[in-house]
Coordinates of C-alpha atoms in Angstrom, one line a residue:
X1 CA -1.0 39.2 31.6
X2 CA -2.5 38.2 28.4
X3 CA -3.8 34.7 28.3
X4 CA -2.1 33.6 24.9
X5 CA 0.9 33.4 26.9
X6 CA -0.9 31.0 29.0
X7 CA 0.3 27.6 28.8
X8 CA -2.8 24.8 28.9
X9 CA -1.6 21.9 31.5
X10 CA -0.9 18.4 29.9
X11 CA -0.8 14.8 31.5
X12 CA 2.9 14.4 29.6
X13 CA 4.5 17.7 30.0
X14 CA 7.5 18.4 28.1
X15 CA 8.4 21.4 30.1
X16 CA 11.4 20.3 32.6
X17 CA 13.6 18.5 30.7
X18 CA 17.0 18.9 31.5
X19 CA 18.9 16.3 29.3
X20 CA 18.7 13.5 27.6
X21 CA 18.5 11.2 30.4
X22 CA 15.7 12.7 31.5
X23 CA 13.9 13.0 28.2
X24 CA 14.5 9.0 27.8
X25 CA 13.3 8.5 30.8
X26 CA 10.0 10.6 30.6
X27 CA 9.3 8.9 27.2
X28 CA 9.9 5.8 28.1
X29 CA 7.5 6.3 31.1
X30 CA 5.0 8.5 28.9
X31 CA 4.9 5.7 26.0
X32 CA 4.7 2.1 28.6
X33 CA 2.0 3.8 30.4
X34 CA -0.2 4.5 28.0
X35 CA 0.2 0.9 26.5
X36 CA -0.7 -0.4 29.5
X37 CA -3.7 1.8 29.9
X38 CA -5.1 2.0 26.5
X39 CA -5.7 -1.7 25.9
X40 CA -6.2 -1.3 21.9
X41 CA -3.0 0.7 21.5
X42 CA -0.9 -1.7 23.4
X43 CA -2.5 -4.2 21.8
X44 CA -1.5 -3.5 18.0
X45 CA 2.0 -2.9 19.2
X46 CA 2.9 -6.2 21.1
X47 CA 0.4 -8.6 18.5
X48 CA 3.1 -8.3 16.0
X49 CA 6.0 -9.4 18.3
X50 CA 4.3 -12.7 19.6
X51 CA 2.4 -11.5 22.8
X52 CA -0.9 -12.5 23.8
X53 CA -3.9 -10.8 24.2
X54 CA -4.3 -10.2 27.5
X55 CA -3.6 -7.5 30.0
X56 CA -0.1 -5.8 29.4
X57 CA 2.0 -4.9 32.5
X58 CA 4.6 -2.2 32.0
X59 CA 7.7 -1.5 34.4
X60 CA 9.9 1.1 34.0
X61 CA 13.7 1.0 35.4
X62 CA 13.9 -2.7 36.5
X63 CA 17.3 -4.0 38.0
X64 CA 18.6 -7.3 37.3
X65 CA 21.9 -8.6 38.0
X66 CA 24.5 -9.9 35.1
X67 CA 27.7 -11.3 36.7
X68 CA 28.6 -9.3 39.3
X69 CA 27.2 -6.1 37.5
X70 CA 24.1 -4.6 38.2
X71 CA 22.1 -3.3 35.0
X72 CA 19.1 -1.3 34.8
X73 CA 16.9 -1.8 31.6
X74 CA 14.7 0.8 30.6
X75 CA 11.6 -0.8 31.0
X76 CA 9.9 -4.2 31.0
X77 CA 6.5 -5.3 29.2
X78 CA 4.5 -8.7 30.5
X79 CA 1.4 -9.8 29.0
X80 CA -0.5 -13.1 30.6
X81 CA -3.4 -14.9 29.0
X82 CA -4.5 -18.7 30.8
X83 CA -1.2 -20.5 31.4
X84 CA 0.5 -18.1 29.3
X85 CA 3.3 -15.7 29.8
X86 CA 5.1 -13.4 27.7
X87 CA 7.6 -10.9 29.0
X88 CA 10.3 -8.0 27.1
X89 CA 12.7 -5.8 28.4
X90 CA 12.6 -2.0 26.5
X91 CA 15.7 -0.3 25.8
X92 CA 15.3 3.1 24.4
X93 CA 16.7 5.7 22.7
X94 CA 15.3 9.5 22.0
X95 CA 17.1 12.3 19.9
X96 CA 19.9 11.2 17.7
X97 CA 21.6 8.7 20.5
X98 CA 22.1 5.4 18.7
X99 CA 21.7 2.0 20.1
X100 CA 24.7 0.3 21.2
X101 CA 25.3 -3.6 21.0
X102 CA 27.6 -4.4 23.7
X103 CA 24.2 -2.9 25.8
X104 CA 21.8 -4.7 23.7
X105 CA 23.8 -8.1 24.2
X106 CA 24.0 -7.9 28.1
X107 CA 19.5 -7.7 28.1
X108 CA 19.8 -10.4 25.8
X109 CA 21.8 -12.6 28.2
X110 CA 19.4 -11.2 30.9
X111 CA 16.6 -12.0 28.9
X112 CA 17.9 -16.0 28.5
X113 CA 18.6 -16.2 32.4
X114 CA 15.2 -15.2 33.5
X115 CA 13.5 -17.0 30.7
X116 CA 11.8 -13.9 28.7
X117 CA 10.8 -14.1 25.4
X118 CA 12.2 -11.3 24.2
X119 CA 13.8 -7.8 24.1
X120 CA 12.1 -4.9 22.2
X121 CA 14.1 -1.3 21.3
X122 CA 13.1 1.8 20.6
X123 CA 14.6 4.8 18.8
X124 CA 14.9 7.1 16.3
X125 CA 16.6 4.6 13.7
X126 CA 14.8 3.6 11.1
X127 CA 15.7 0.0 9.5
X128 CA 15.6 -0.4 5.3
X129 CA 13.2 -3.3 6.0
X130 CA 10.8 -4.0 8.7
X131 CA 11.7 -6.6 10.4
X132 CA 15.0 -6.1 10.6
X133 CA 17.2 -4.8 14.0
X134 CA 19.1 -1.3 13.1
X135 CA 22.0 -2.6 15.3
X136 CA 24.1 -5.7 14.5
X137 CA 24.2 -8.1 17.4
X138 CA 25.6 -11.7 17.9
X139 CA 23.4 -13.9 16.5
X140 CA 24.2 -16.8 18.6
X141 CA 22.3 -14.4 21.2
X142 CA 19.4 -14.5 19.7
X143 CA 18.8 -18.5 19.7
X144 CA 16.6 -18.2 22.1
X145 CA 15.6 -15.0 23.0
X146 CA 14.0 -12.4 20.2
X147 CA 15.0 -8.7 19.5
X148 CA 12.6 -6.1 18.1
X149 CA 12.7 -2.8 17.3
X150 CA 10.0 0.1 17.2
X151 CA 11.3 3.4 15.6
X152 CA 9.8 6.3 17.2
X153 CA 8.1 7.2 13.8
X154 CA 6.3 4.2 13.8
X155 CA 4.9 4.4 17.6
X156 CA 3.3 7.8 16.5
X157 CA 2.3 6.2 13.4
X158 CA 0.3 3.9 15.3
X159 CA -0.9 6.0 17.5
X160 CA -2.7 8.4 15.1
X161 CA -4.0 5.2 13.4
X162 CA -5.4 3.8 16.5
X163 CA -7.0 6.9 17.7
X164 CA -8.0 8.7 15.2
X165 CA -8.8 5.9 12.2
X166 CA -9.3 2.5 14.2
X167 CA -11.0 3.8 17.3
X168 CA -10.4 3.4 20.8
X169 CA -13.8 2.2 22.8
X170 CA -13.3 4.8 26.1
X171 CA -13.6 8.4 25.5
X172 CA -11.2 8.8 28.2
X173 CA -8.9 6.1 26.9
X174 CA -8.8 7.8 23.9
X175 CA -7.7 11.8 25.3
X176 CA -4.8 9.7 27.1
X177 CA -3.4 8.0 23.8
X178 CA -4.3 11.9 22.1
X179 CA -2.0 13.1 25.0
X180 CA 1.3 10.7 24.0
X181 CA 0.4 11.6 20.8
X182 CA 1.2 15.4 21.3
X183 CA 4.0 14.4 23.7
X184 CA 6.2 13.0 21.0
X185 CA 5.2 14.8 18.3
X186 CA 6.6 18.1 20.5
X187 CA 10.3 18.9 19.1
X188 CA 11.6 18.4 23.2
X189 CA 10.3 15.0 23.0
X190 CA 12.9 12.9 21.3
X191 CA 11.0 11.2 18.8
X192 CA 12.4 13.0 16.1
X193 CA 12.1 12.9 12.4
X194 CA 14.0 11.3 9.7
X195 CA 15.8 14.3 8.8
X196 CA 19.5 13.0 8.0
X197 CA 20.7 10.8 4.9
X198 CA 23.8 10.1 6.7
X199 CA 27.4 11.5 6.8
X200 CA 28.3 9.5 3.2
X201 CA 25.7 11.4 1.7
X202 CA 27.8 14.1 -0.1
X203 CA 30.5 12.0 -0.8
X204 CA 28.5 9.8 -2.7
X205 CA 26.0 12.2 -3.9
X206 CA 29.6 13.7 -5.6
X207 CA 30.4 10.2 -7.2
X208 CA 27.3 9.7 -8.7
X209 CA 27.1 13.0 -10.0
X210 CA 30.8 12.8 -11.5
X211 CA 30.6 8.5 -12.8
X212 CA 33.5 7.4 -10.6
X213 CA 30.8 5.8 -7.9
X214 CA 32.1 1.8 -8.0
X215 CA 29.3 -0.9 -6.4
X216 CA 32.4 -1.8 -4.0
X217 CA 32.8 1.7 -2.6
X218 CA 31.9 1.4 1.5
X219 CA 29.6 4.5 1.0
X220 CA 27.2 3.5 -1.4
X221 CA 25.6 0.6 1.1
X222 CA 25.0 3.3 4.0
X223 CA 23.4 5.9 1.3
X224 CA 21.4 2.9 0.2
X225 CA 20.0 1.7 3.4
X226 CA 19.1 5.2 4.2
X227 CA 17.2 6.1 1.2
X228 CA 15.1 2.6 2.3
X229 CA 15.0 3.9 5.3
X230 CA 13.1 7.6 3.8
X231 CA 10.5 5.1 2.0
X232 CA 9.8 3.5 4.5
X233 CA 9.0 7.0 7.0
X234 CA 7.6 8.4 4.2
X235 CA 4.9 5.1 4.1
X236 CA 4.2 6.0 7.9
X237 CA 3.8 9.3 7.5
X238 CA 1.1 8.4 4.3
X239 CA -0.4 6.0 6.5
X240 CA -1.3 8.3 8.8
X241 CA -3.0 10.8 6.5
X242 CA -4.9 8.1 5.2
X243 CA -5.9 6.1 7.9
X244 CA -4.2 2.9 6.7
X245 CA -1.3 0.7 6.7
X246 CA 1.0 2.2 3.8
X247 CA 4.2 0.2 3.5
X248 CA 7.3 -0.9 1.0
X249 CA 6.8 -2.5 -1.7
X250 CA 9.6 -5.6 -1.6
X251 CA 10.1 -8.8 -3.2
X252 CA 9.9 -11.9 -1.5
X253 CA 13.3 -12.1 -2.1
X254 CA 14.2 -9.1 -0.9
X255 CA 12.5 -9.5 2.4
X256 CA 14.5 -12.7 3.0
X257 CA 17.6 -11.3 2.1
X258 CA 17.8 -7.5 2.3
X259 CA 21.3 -7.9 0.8
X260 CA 19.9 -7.9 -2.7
X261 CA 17.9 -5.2 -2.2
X262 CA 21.1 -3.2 -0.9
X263 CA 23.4 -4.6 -3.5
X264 CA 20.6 -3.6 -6.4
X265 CA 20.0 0.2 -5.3
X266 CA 24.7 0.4 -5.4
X267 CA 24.5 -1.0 -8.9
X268 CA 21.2 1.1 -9.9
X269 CA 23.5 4.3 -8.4
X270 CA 26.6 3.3 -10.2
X271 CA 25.5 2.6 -13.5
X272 CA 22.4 4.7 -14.1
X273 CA 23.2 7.4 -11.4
X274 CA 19.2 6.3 -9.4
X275 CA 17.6 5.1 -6.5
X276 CA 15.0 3.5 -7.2
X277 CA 11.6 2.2 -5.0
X278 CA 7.8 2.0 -4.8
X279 CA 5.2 1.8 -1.9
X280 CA 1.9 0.0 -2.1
X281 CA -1.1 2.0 -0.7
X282 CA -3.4 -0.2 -0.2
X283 CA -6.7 -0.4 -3.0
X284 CA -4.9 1.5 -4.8
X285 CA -4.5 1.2 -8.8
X286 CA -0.9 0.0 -8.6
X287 CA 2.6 0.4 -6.7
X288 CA 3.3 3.9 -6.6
X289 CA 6.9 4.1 -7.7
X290 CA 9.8 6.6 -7.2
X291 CA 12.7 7.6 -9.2
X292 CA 15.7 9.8 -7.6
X293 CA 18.0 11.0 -10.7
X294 CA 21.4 12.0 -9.1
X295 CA 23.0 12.9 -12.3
X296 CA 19.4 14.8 -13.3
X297 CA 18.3 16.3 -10.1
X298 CA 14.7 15.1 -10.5
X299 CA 12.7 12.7 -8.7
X300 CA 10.0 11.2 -10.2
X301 CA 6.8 9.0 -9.1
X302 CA 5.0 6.9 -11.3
X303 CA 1.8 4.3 -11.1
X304 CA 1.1 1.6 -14.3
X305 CA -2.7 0.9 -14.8
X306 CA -3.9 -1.5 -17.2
X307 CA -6.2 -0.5 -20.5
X308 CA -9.5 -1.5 -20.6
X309 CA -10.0 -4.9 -22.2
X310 CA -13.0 -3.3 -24.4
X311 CA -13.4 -0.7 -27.0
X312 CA -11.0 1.4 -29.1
X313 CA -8.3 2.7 -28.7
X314 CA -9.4 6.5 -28.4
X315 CA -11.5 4.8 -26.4
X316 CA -9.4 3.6 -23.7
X317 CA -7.5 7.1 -23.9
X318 CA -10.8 9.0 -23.1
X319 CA -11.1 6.5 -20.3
X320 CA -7.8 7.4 -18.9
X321 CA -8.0 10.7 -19.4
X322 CA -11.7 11.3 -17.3
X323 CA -9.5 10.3 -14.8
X324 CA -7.2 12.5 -14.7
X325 CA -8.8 16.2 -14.4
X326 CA -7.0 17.4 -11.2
X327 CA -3.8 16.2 -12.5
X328 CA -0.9 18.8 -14.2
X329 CA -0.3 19.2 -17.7
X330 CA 3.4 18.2 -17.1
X331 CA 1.7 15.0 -16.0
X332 CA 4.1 12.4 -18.8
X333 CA 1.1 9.7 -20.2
X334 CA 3.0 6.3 -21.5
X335 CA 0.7 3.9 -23.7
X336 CA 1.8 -0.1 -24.1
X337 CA 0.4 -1.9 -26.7
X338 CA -0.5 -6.0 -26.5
X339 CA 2.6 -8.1 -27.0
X340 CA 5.1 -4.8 -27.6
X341 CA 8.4 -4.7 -26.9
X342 CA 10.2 -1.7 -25.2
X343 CA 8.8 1.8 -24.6
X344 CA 5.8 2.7 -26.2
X345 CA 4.1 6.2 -27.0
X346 CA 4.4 9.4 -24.4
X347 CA 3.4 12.7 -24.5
X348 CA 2.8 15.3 -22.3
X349 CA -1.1 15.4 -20.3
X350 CA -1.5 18.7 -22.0
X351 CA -1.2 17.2 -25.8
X352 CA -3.1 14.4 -24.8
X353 CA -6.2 16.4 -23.9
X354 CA -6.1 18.2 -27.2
X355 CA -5.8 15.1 -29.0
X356 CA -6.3 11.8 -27.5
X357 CA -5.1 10.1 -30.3
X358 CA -1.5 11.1 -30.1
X359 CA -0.6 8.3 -27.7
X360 CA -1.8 5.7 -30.6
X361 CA 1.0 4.8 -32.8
X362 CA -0.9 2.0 -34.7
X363 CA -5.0 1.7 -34.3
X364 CA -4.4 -2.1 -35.7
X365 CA -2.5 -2.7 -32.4
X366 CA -4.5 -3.2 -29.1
X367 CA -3.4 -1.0 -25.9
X368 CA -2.2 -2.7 -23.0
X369 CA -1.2 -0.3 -20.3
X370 CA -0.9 3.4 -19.2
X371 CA 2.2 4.5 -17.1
X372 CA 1.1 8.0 -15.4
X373 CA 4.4 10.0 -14.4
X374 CA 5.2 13.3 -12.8
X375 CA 8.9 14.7 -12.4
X376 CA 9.1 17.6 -10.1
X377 CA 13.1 18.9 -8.4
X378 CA 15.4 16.7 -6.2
X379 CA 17.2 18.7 -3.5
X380 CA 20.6 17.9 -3.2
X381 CA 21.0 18.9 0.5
X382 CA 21.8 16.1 3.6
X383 CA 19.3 17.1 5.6
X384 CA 16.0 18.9 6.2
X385 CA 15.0 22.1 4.9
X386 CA 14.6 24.1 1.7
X387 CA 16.6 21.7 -1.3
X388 CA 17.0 18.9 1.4
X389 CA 16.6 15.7 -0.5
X390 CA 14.4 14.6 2.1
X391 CA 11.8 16.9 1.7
X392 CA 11.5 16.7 -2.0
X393 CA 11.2 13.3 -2.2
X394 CA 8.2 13.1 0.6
X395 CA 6.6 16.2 -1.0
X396 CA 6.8 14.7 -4.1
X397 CA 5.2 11.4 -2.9
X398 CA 2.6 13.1 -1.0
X399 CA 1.5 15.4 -4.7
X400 CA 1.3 12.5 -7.2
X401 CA -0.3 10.8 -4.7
X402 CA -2.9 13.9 -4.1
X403 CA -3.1 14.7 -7.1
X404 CA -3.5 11.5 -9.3
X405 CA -3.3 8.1 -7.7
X406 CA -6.1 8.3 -5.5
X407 CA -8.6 9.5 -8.5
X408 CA -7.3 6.5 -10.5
X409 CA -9.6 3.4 -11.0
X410 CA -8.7 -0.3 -12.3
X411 CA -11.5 -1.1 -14.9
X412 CA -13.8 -3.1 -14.8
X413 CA -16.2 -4.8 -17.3
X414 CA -19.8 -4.6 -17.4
X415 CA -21.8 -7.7 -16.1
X416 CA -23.8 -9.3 -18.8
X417 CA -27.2 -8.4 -19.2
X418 CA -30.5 -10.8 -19.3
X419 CA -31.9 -11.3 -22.7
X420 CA -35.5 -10.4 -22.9
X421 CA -37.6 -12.9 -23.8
X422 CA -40.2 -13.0 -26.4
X423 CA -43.6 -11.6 -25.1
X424 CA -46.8 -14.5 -25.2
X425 CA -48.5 -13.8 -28.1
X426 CA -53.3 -13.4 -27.0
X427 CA -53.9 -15.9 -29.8
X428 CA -51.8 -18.8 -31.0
X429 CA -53.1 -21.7 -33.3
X430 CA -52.7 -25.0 -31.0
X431 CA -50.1 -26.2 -33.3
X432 CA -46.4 -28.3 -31.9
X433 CA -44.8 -26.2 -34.1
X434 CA -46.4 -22.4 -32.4
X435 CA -44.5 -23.8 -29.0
X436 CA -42.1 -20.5 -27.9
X437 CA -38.7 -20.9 -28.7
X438 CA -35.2 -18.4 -28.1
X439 CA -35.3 -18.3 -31.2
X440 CA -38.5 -16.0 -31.8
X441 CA -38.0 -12.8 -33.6
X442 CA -34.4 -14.0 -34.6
X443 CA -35.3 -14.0 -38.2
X444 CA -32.5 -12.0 -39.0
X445 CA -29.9 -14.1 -38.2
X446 CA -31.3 -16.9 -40.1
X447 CA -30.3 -17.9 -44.0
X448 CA -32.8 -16.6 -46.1
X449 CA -33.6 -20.4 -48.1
X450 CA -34.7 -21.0 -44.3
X451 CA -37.2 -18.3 -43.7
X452 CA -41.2 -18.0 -44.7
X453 CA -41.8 -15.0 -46.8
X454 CA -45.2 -15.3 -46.0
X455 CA -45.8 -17.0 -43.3
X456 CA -45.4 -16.7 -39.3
X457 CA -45.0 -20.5 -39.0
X458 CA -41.2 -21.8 -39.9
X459 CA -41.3 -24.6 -42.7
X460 CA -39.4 -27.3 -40.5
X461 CA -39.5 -28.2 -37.2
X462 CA -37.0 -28.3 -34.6
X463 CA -35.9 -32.1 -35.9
X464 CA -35.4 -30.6 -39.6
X465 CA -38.6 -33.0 -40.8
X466 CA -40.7 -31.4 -43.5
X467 CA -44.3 -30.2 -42.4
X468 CA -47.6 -28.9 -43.3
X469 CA -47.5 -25.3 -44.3
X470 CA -50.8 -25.0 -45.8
X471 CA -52.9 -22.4 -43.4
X472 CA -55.9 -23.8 -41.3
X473 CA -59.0 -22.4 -43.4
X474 CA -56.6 -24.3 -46.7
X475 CA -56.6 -27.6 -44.3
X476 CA -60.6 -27.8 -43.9
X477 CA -61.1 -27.0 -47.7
X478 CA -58.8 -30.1 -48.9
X479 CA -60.5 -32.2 -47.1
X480 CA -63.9 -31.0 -48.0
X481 CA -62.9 -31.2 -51.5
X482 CA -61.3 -35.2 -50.8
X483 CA -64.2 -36.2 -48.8
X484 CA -64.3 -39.1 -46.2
X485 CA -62.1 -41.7 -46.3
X486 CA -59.6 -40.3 -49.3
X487 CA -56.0 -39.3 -48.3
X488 CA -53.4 -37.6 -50.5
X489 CA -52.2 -41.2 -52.2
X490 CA -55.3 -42.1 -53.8
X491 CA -55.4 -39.5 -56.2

């Protein structure tokens, strides 16, 4: 037999499983051991949720009674540090299985009767905003016990960040958390993709396309929270690229009330047909931001970089354009000028490279700001594949960001530079006025009545009093001539 069909042995198999129990399980196992075991991976996933940083304890399958019913959570984290003690019960989820609340509510009462701190879930579901629980639960519940979620995407997220960008300080340590990682990034795992918009996608994909899509229609909320939902997995899979935290870029407001950030995206679909969000990277120029046109079919990403503060205007185009060599000629350049109102000039990368000065409407007026753009398709189709929406608004994110954000730099000016001062001169009449001053070789800049034509000496002093200007070897001869004893009066 030859030995490519040879399968290489793995400490979390996913040969075996049968269903979905038994893929839950063996996640669930898979994921709470390695926690336990690789201190800096547990570590960055419990910090967030309020545990301490001591040494996490993981328990699969623990009963507990409720009533007269016996339940069986999935698993159950402790963490002690001193006097203190934090404990969770896990509930989880793999595949396309969906967290249920009745469920959720019953650990939560659990959770208050054995005094735990909290209960943490993990799934496939991917909330709008972090933060927030996928599943709607009674919030008098949750008084005085917490609920967290961890979507699947965001445990591998971690994981790659951990071992391959962060570090992990034993080498063996480290091959266990590379081992979960290929566990759940096999297809048999569970920990699937984002890779659905939801069943109201067509229907109000449709309404858009057609005008007839109302901000009260029930639809338009769901297709809203799911496209929040594709920035946000589309942040984590960035992040894991580049080796950093990439997340959504949300108001304050927003964050404290995702209703407004739902109710803006239904109004930005009804009346301009778009959905509309950015990301923030971080050190990067700007928010990178994204445009899906329904009614167009395009998607289009966009970062704003302010002009330099110095130089002209052709100037501060070159400066832009150095910048941009890898990027396309479709590459749309928009130029702001100081105090404008409304849009300003754009043209195309190509024109702008033949002739810089295209993007200056007015060389009185002072740019402001660049707006670098690129439009590319928008697949229309629910889920993944060729024409999925999904896929060409992640490759799209993924090639403006390749391709021109991470070349782009903020300005900055130059620092100032020393002035040089005036070199000593070998031989200098001991005179008060011959004392060094900033002034020295600054004739230039000085009125002509003020300067001597002839002289190396100025005429007045630094308190504007008139003084001697005749030369030394004129001095001794005046008063040989005036003899002892004679001043300038008595003649």
């Amino acid at each position: 037999m030859a030995e490519e069909s040879w399968h290489q042995a793995r400490l979390i198999p996913t040969s075996g499983i049968s269903g979905a129990d038994e893929q839950e399980r063996r996640a669930t196992s898979a994921l709470l051991a390695v926690m336990s075991s690789v201190r800096e991976f547990g570590r960055v996933l419990t910090q967030p949720i309020g545990a301490p940083a001591g040494q996490l304890e993981t328990y699969i399958e623990v009963p507990f009674y409720l009533g007269e019913r016996r339940l069986y959570p999935d698993g159950l984290l402790r963490a002690r540090r001193g006097q203190k003690e934090w404990t969770a019960l896990v509930e989880v989820k793999t595949g396309v299985n969906a967290l249920e609340a009745e469920q959720l509510e019953a650990y939560l009462d659990i959770a208050r009767e054995q005094g735990f701190d909290a209960v943490v879930t993990i799934s496939n579901e991917i909330p709008a905003v972090a933060g927030l629980h996928p599943t709607k639960v009674d919030k008098r519940k949750l008084k005085r016990v917490a609920l967290h979620h961890w979507s699947w995407s965001m445990v591998l997220a971690e994981a790659v960040l951990q071992k391959e960008h962060r570090g992990v300080a034993d080498p063996d340590q480290a091959w266990i958390l590379g081992e979960l990682i290929r566990y759940l990034e096999h297809p048999r795992s569970g920990a699937l993709q984002f890779d659905d918009m939801g069943p109201s996608w067509v229907t109000t994909r449709e309404a858009v396309a057609s005008g007839t899509l109302r901000p009260g229609d029930k639809c338009a909320p769901e297709v809203a929270a799911r496209f929040d939902a594709l920035l946000r997995y589309v942040s984590l899979q960035l992040g894991r690229k580049l080796g950093d935290d990439v997340t959504p870029a949300l108001s304050r407001k927003e964050l404290a009330e995702p209703e407004l950030r739902s109710q803006s995206l239904v109004q930005s679909m009804s009346t301009q047909g778009t959905l509309q969000g950015s990301i923030n990277i971080p050190n990067a120029v700007g928010p990178l931001g994204v445009t899906a046109d329904l009614r167009a079919g395009t998607v289009t990403c966009h970062v704003d970089i302010a002009a330099p503060r110095d130089g002209r205007a052709t100037t501060r185009v070159n400066w832009l354009l150095r910048q941009l060599r890898h990027a396309p000629d479709s590459t749309r350049i928009e130029a702001f000028v100081m105090h404008g109102r409304g849009a300003g000039t754009a043209e195309l990368l190509r024109a702008v490279r033949d002739q810089p000065a295209v993007l200056i409407e007015d060389p009185k007026k002072e740019l402001r700001s660049f707006r670098v753009a690129l439009g590319s398709p928008l697949g229309s189709k629910r889920g993944r594949g060729r024409g999925s929406f999904i896929d060409s608004v992640e490759n799209a994110i993924d090639s403006f960001y390749g391709d021109i954000v991470q070349d782009l730099r903020a300005w900055t000016a130059a620092p100032p530079r020393l002035r040089e001062s005036p070199e000593q001169p070998e031989e200098r009449p001991s005179l008060t006025s011959t004392a060094l001053s900033s002034q020295d070789g600054a004739d230039s800049e000085q009125p002509p009545s003020q300067r001597a034509e002839d002289s190396e000496f100025s005429p007045t002093d630094g308190h504007n009093e008139p003084v001697d200007t005749e030369r030394p070897e004129q001095m001794a001869a005046s008063l040989a001539t005036d003899g002892p004893g004679t001043s300038e009066t008595s003649t």
